[in-house]
Short mmCIF file of C-alpha atoms and ligand atoms in Angstrom, two decimals:
data_model
loop_
_atom_site.label_atom_id
_atom_site.label_comp_id
_atom_site.label_asym_id
_atom_site.label_seq_id
_atom_site.Cartn_x
_atom_site.Cartn_y
_atom_site.Cartn_z
CA MET A 1 -26.27 25.38 -3.19
CA LYS A 2 -25.13 25.89 -6.82
CA SER A 3 -21.55 24.60 -6.93
CA LEU A 4 -19.03 22.61 -4.91
CA ALA A 5 -15.29 21.77 -5.09
CA LEU A 6 -13.95 18.59 -3.51
CA ASN A 7 -10.71 16.60 -3.19
CA SER A 8 -10.89 13.06 -4.53
CA TYR A 9 -8.08 11.03 -2.92
CA ALA A 10 -6.26 7.95 -4.20
CA LYS A 11 -5.72 4.69 -2.28
CA LEU A 12 -2.97 2.16 -1.85
CA ASN A 13 -3.52 -1.49 -1.03
CA LEU A 14 -0.98 -2.22 1.71
CA TYR A 15 -2.08 -5.85 1.67
CA LEU A 16 -4.14 -7.78 -0.89
CA GLN A 17 -4.82 -11.50 -0.71
CA VAL A 18 -7.03 -13.05 -3.41
CA LEU A 19 -8.96 -15.96 -1.90
CA ASN A 20 -11.02 -17.51 -4.69
CA LYS A 21 -13.12 -16.85 -7.78
CA ARG A 22 -16.86 -16.49 -7.15
CA LYS A 23 -19.86 -17.62 -9.18
CA ASP A 24 -20.48 -13.99 -10.22
CA ASN A 25 -16.91 -13.90 -11.66
CA TYR A 26 -15.63 -11.52 -9.01
CA HIS A 27 -12.96 -12.66 -6.56
CA ASN A 28 -13.17 -12.77 -2.81
CA LEU A 29 -10.28 -10.99 -1.21
CA LYS A 30 -8.85 -9.60 1.97
CA THR A 31 -7.30 -6.19 1.58
CA VAL A 32 -6.10 -3.24 3.62
CA PHE A 33 -6.77 0.18 2.09
CA GLU A 34 -4.86 3.36 2.89
CA ARG A 35 -6.13 6.78 1.75
CA ILE A 36 -3.26 8.90 0.41
CA GLY A 37 -2.76 12.61 -0.28
CA LEU A 38 -2.43 12.26 -4.07
CA CYS A 39 -5.78 13.57 -5.27
CA ASP A 40 -7.90 14.85 -8.13
CA ARG A 41 -10.12 17.93 -7.79
CA ILE A 42 -13.79 17.65 -8.63
CA PHE A 43 -15.95 20.71 -9.34
CA LEU A 44 -19.71 20.16 -9.36
CA LYS A 45 -22.18 22.65 -10.76
CA SER A 46 -25.93 22.16 -10.72
CA ARG A 47 -27.81 22.31 -14.06
CA PRO A 48 -31.51 23.18 -14.37
CA ASP A 49 -32.02 20.45 -17.00
CA LYS A 50 -31.37 16.73 -16.33
CA LYS A 51 -28.14 16.59 -18.33
CA ILE A 52 -24.92 15.21 -16.87
CA THR A 53 -21.93 16.73 -18.64
CA LEU A 54 -18.24 16.06 -17.95
CA SER A 55 -15.03 17.91 -18.66
CA CYS A 56 -11.52 16.93 -17.72
CA ALA A 57 -8.20 18.72 -17.31
CA GLY A 58 -4.81 17.60 -16.08
CA GLY A 59 -3.19 15.71 -18.91
CA PHE A 60 -4.86 12.31 -18.72
CA LYS A 61 -7.49 11.13 -21.20
CA ILE A 62 -10.56 9.65 -19.53
CA PRO A 63 -13.91 8.65 -21.09
CA LYS A 64 -16.58 11.37 -21.16
CA GLY A 65 -19.71 9.22 -21.46
CA ARG A 66 -21.39 6.24 -19.81
CA SER A 67 -18.15 4.34 -19.31
CA ASN A 68 -16.90 7.02 -16.91
CA LEU A 69 -17.66 5.96 -13.31
CA VAL A 70 -18.44 9.60 -12.41
CA TYR A 71 -21.16 9.70 -15.05
CA ARG A 72 -22.56 6.39 -13.76
CA ALA A 73 -22.57 7.72 -10.19
CA ALA A 74 -24.51 10.85 -11.18
CA ARG A 75 -27.06 8.89 -13.26
CA LEU A 76 -27.54 6.31 -10.49
CA LEU A 77 -28.34 9.06 -7.97
CA GLN A 78 -30.72 10.77 -10.41
CA GLU A 79 -32.59 7.60 -11.37
CA ASN A 80 -32.90 6.17 -7.85
CA HIS A 81 -33.97 9.38 -6.15
CA GLY A 82 -36.19 11.13 -8.71
CA VAL A 83 -33.80 14.06 -9.18
CA SER A 84 -35.00 16.55 -11.80
CA LYS A 85 -31.76 18.57 -11.86
CA GLY A 86 -28.54 17.77 -13.69
CA ALA A 87 -24.88 18.62 -13.16
CA HIS A 88 -21.71 19.67 -14.89
CA ILE A 89 -18.77 17.76 -13.44
CA ARG A 90 -15.24 19.02 -14.03
CA ILE A 91 -12.40 16.71 -13.04
CA VAL A 92 -8.84 17.96 -12.68
CA LYS A 93 -6.87 14.71 -12.89
CA ARG A 94 -3.63 14.10 -11.10
CA ILE A 95 -4.13 10.43 -10.16
CA PRO A 96 -2.91 8.29 -13.07
CA PRO A 97 -5.90 6.26 -14.40
CA ALA A 98 -5.92 2.43 -14.56
CA ALA A 99 -2.92 2.36 -12.24
CA GLY A 100 -4.17 0.48 -9.15
CA LEU A 101 -4.69 3.74 -7.24
CA GLY A 102 -8.50 3.78 -7.33
CA GLY A 103 -8.72 7.13 -9.13
CA GLY A 104 -11.94 6.39 -11.04
CA SER A 105 -13.55 4.77 -7.99
CA SER A 106 -12.61 7.71 -5.82
CA ASN A 107 -14.02 10.19 -8.37
CA ALA A 108 -17.30 8.25 -8.39
CA ALA A 109 -17.52 8.22 -4.57
CA THR A 110 -16.71 11.94 -4.38
CA THR A 111 -19.41 12.62 -6.96
CA LEU A 112 -21.98 10.68 -4.90
CA ILE A 113 -21.03 12.61 -1.76
CA GLY A 114 -20.98 15.95 -3.59
CA LEU A 115 -24.21 15.59 -5.57
CA ASN A 116 -25.98 14.35 -2.43
CA LYS A 117 -25.17 17.81 -0.96
CA LEU A 118 -25.60 19.85 -4.14
CA TRP A 119 -29.00 18.37 -4.94
CA GLY A 120 -30.07 18.48 -1.26
CA LEU A 121 -30.92 14.76 -1.14
CA ASN A 122 -29.87 14.16 2.49
CA LEU A 123 -29.07 10.48 1.87
CA ASN A 124 -27.30 8.80 4.77
CA ARG A 125 -23.95 7.02 4.52
CA ASP A 126 -25.46 3.52 4.31
CA ARG A 127 -27.52 4.55 1.29
CA LEU A 128 -24.48 6.11 -0.41
CA ILE A 129 -22.51 2.91 0.28
CA SER A 130 -25.17 0.70 -1.29
CA LEU A 131 -25.12 2.92 -4.41
CA ALA A 132 -21.30 2.89 -4.35
CA LYS A 133 -21.23 -0.94 -4.41
CA LYS A 134 -23.21 -0.89 -7.67
CA ILE A 135 -20.54 1.26 -9.30
CA GLY A 136 -17.45 -0.76 -8.34
CA SER A 137 -15.72 -2.82 -5.66
CA ASP A 138 -13.37 -0.02 -4.55
CA VAL A 139 -15.98 2.76 -4.46
CA PRO A 140 -17.38 2.12 -0.90
CA PHE A 141 -13.95 2.71 0.70
CA PHE A 142 -14.00 6.32 -0.51
CA ILE A 143 -17.46 6.96 0.95
CA TYR A 144 -16.13 6.40 4.47
CA ASP A 145 -14.19 9.37 5.73
CA ILE A 146 -11.42 7.10 7.03
CA ARG A 147 -7.66 6.69 6.59
CA PHE A 148 -7.40 2.90 6.81
CA ALA A 149 -9.95 0.14 6.29
CA PHE A 150 -10.02 -3.64 6.02
CA GLY A 151 -11.95 -4.91 2.99
CA ARG A 152 -13.49 -8.35 2.44
CA GLY A 153 -15.88 -9.83 -0.13
CA ARG A 154 -14.92 -8.27 -3.46
CA GLY A 155 -13.25 -5.49 -1.45
CA ASP A 156 -16.58 -3.77 -0.83
CA LYS A 157 -17.38 -5.13 2.66
CA LEU A 158 -15.49 -2.73 4.83
CA SER A 159 -14.40 -2.51 8.41
CA PRO A 160 -12.96 0.94 9.10
CA LEU A 161 -9.81 0.79 11.25
CA PRO A 162 -10.23 3.86 13.49
CA GLU A 163 -7.51 2.56 15.86
CA LEU A 164 -5.07 3.52 13.07
CA ASN A 165 -6.31 7.12 12.85
CA ALA A 166 -3.12 8.49 14.36
CA LEU A 167 -0.89 6.56 11.96
CA ARG A 168 0.74 8.55 9.12
CA LEU A 169 2.81 6.58 6.63
CA TRP A 170 5.09 8.11 3.99
CA HIS A 171 5.64 6.69 0.55
CA VAL A 172 7.55 7.14 -2.62
CA LEU A 173 5.22 6.10 -5.43
CA ALA A 174 6.05 5.44 -9.08
CA VAL A 175 3.61 4.68 -11.86
CA PRO A 176 4.84 3.26 -15.20
CA LYS A 177 3.12 4.91 -18.15
CA ILE A 178 1.03 1.88 -19.02
CA ARG A 179 -2.65 1.19 -18.34
CA VAL A 180 -3.50 -2.12 -16.73
CA SER A 181 -6.91 -3.79 -17.11
CA THR A 182 -8.08 -5.22 -13.76
CA PRO A 183 -10.25 -8.03 -15.28
CA PHE A 184 -7.27 -9.09 -17.44
CA ILE A 185 -5.05 -9.44 -14.35
CA TYR A 186 -7.71 -11.38 -12.41
CA GLY A 187 -7.95 -13.69 -15.47
CA LYS A 188 -4.19 -14.28 -15.23
CA TRP A 189 -4.57 -14.98 -11.50
CA ASP A 190 -7.20 -17.62 -12.34
CA GLN A 191 -4.85 -19.30 -14.83
CA ASN A 192 -2.03 -19.39 -12.26
CA ASN A 193 -4.22 -20.61 -9.43
CA LYS A 194 -6.51 -23.21 -10.95
CA ASN A 195 -4.31 -26.03 -9.67
CA PHE A 196 -3.84 -24.57 -6.19
CA GLY A 197 -7.39 -25.11 -4.98
CA LEU A 198 -7.84 -23.14 -1.81
CA THR A 199 -4.19 -22.87 -0.76
CA ARG A 200 -3.84 -19.39 0.69
CA GLN A 201 -0.81 -17.40 -0.32
CA GLY A 202 0.87 -14.69 1.68
CA PRO A 203 1.00 -13.86 5.38
CA ASP A 204 -2.14 -13.81 7.53
CA VAL A 205 -3.96 -10.47 7.44
CA ARG A 206 -4.32 -10.52 11.25
CA ILE A 207 -0.54 -10.58 11.60
CA PHE A 208 -0.32 -7.79 9.03
CA LEU A 209 -2.77 -5.64 10.99
CA GLN A 210 -0.95 -6.29 14.27
CA ARG A 211 2.26 -5.07 12.65
CA LEU A 212 0.50 -2.05 11.14
CA ARG A 213 -0.67 -1.03 14.60
CA ARG A 214 3.01 -0.93 15.54
CA ALA A 215 3.85 0.86 12.22
CA LYS A 216 7.64 0.73 12.20
CA PRO A 217 8.20 -3.03 11.88
CA LEU A 218 6.40 -2.80 8.53
CA LEU A 219 9.45 -1.02 7.15
CA SER A 220 11.24 -4.35 6.70
CA GLY A 221 8.64 -5.16 4.05
CA ASP A 222 8.52 -8.90 4.79
CA ILE A 223 4.85 -8.71 5.74
CA MET A 224 3.53 -6.63 2.84
CA PHE A 225 1.78 -8.75 0.24
CA ASN A 226 -0.20 -8.44 -2.98
CA GLY A 227 -1.43 -11.65 -4.62
CA LEU A 228 -1.94 -9.84 -7.95
CA GLU A 229 1.71 -8.83 -8.17
CA GLY A 230 2.87 -12.13 -9.73
CA PRO A 231 0.34 -12.09 -12.60
CA SER A 232 0.82 -8.34 -13.21
CA ILE A 233 4.61 -8.56 -13.37
CA LYS A 234 4.38 -11.53 -15.73
CA ALA A 235 2.06 -9.59 -18.06
CA TYR A 236 3.95 -6.29 -17.72
CA PRO A 237 7.69 -6.85 -17.04
CA ALA A 238 8.11 -3.05 -16.63
CA ILE A 239 6.51 -3.43 -13.18
CA GLY A 240 9.15 -5.96 -12.14
CA ARG A 241 11.92 -3.70 -13.45
CA LEU A 242 10.51 -0.78 -11.46
CA LYS A 243 10.48 -2.91 -8.27
CA GLU A 244 14.14 -3.78 -8.96
CA GLU A 245 15.02 -0.08 -9.23
CA PHE A 246 13.33 0.49 -5.86
CA THR A 247 15.42 -2.35 -4.38
CA ARG A 248 18.63 -0.90 -5.86
CA LEU A 249 17.84 2.38 -4.09
CA GLY A 250 17.95 0.45 -0.81
CA LEU A 251 14.19 0.50 -0.27
CA LYS A 252 12.78 -2.53 1.53
CA ALA A 253 9.02 -2.34 1.99
CA ILE A 254 8.06 -2.31 -1.72
CA LEU A 255 4.68 -3.35 -3.12
CA MET A 256 2.47 -3.00 -6.17
CA SER A 257 -0.96 -1.46 -5.44
CA GLY A 258 -4.20 -3.13 -6.65
CA SER A 259 -3.73 -4.74 -10.05
CA GLY A 260 -0.90 -2.28 -10.80
CA PRO A 261 1.14 -0.88 -12.37
CA ALA A 262 1.68 1.59 -9.45
CA VAL A 263 4.55 0.55 -7.18
CA PHE A 264 5.19 2.17 -3.81
CA ALA A 265 7.59 1.87 -0.92
CA LEU A 266 7.02 2.57 2.71
CA VAL A 267 9.68 4.94 4.05
CA SER A 268 10.39 6.42 7.45
CA SER A 269 9.82 10.12 6.66
CA LYS A 270 8.69 12.65 4.07
CA LYS A 271 12.32 13.66 3.66
CA GLU A 272 13.38 10.12 2.74
CA ALA A 273 10.45 9.86 0.32
CA GLY A 274 11.60 13.12 -1.32
CA LEU A 275 15.19 11.90 -1.67
CA MET A 276 14.11 8.62 -3.23
CA ALA A 277 11.66 10.38 -5.55
CA ALA A 278 14.42 12.72 -6.77
CA ARG A 279 16.64 9.73 -7.57
CA LEU A 280 13.86 7.94 -9.45
CA LYS A 281 13.07 11.09 -11.45
CA ARG A 282 16.73 11.51 -12.41
CA MET A 283 16.68 8.09 -14.10
CA LYS A 284 14.44 9.65 -16.79
CA LYS A 285 12.45 6.45 -17.25
CA PRO A 286 8.82 6.31 -18.48
CA TRP A 287 7.21 6.50 -15.08
CA ARG A 288 5.57 9.22 -12.98
CA VAL A 289 6.96 9.72 -9.48
CA PHE A 290 5.16 11.06 -6.40
CA VAL A 291 5.86 11.70 -2.73
CA THR A 292 2.69 10.94 -0.84
CA GLY A 293 1.39 9.83 2.53
CA THR A 294 -1.65 8.95 4.60
CA VAL A 295 -4.42 11.56 4.77
O1 C5P M 1 -15.63 -3.84 -9.21
P1 C5P M 1 -14.95 -3.31 -10.41
O2 C5P M 1 -15.92 -2.92 -11.49
O3 C5P M 1 -13.95 -2.25 -10.13
O4 C5P M 1 -14.12 -4.53 -10.98
C1 C5P M 1 -13.63 -4.55 -12.30
C2 C5P M 1 -13.35 -5.98 -12.69
O5 C5P M 1 -12.28 -6.51 -11.91
C3 C5P M 1 -14.50 -6.94 -12.45
O6 C5P M 1 -15.38 -6.99 -13.56
C4 C5P M 1 -13.78 -8.26 -12.24
O7 C5P M 1 -13.43 -8.83 -13.48
C5 C5P M 1 -12.51 -7.85 -11.53
N1 C5P M 1 -12.61 -7.95 -10.07
C6 C5P M 1 -12.63 -9.21 -9.50
N2 C5P M 1 -12.71 -9.32 -8.13
C7 C5P M 1 -12.74 -8.22 -7.35
C8 C5P M 1 -12.71 -6.93 -7.91
C9 C5P M 1 -12.64 -6.84 -9.29
O8 C5P M 1 -12.59 -10.23 -10.18
N3 C5P M 1 -12.79 -8.37 -6.03
#
């Protein structure tokens, strides 16, 4: 095999509860991931030398060297499995970077899956997952070929939720044109929570999952929760203003994804998502708007 083209999907966190800060400076959390149709395209081409080269199209600037998670994924595979070949990796970006949508993590996971095939390594899923964990907390989710999963630990210990395989949610999604640093937001969470001790905020994830299995009652929004929303909105008021616009449109189940700034709403159909997206676009504000759903 000489080349390969793959979709690299984004994620939303439908629920995200931060539990505590760990000794390794990560945070334990409970989260529910949803894979959505918004995706980048990744083209992999084998190289006879050991070089890993990157190119990017699609209007977003992303790093080309070691700080790109895709580059790290390729090098990790090469170094751990004695690969003598290299690769050229072309990314066509549609997922806004540093937005809480897992774009970089997804690209890294897709690269692991793709190069495993392209280089004929035959690594099993468990091996790919252990490499994925070294790249980032959100990377393992994208190794599983699953629509919904429950994440614990730093978000990397996953339980796939196959009972939700028939569930298709629709969303209107808007991403302010700002880049949010995840460590910065976790730092803000620490400052806000140092006096709380272990008081848990937000509804219980078990209740959330019960409601998700019944899909529709989620539309009221009262059960959706993201513990990073408070710190993110405080640091970036544009996120709060975007949520207010969603509310003014009559949307109810509104949440920020990850550490933001992406904000989404759960709606009852693709048609409703399209209507809401058209209204948001007409406001001509500095945000990107998408209609997307579970894939
Ligand atoms: O795992 P990843 O490299 O994506 O995380 C980026 C940063 O976000 C970490 O260095 C850490 O500061 C923060 N983080 C965290 N707890 C998590 C996930 C990320 O504190 N569960």
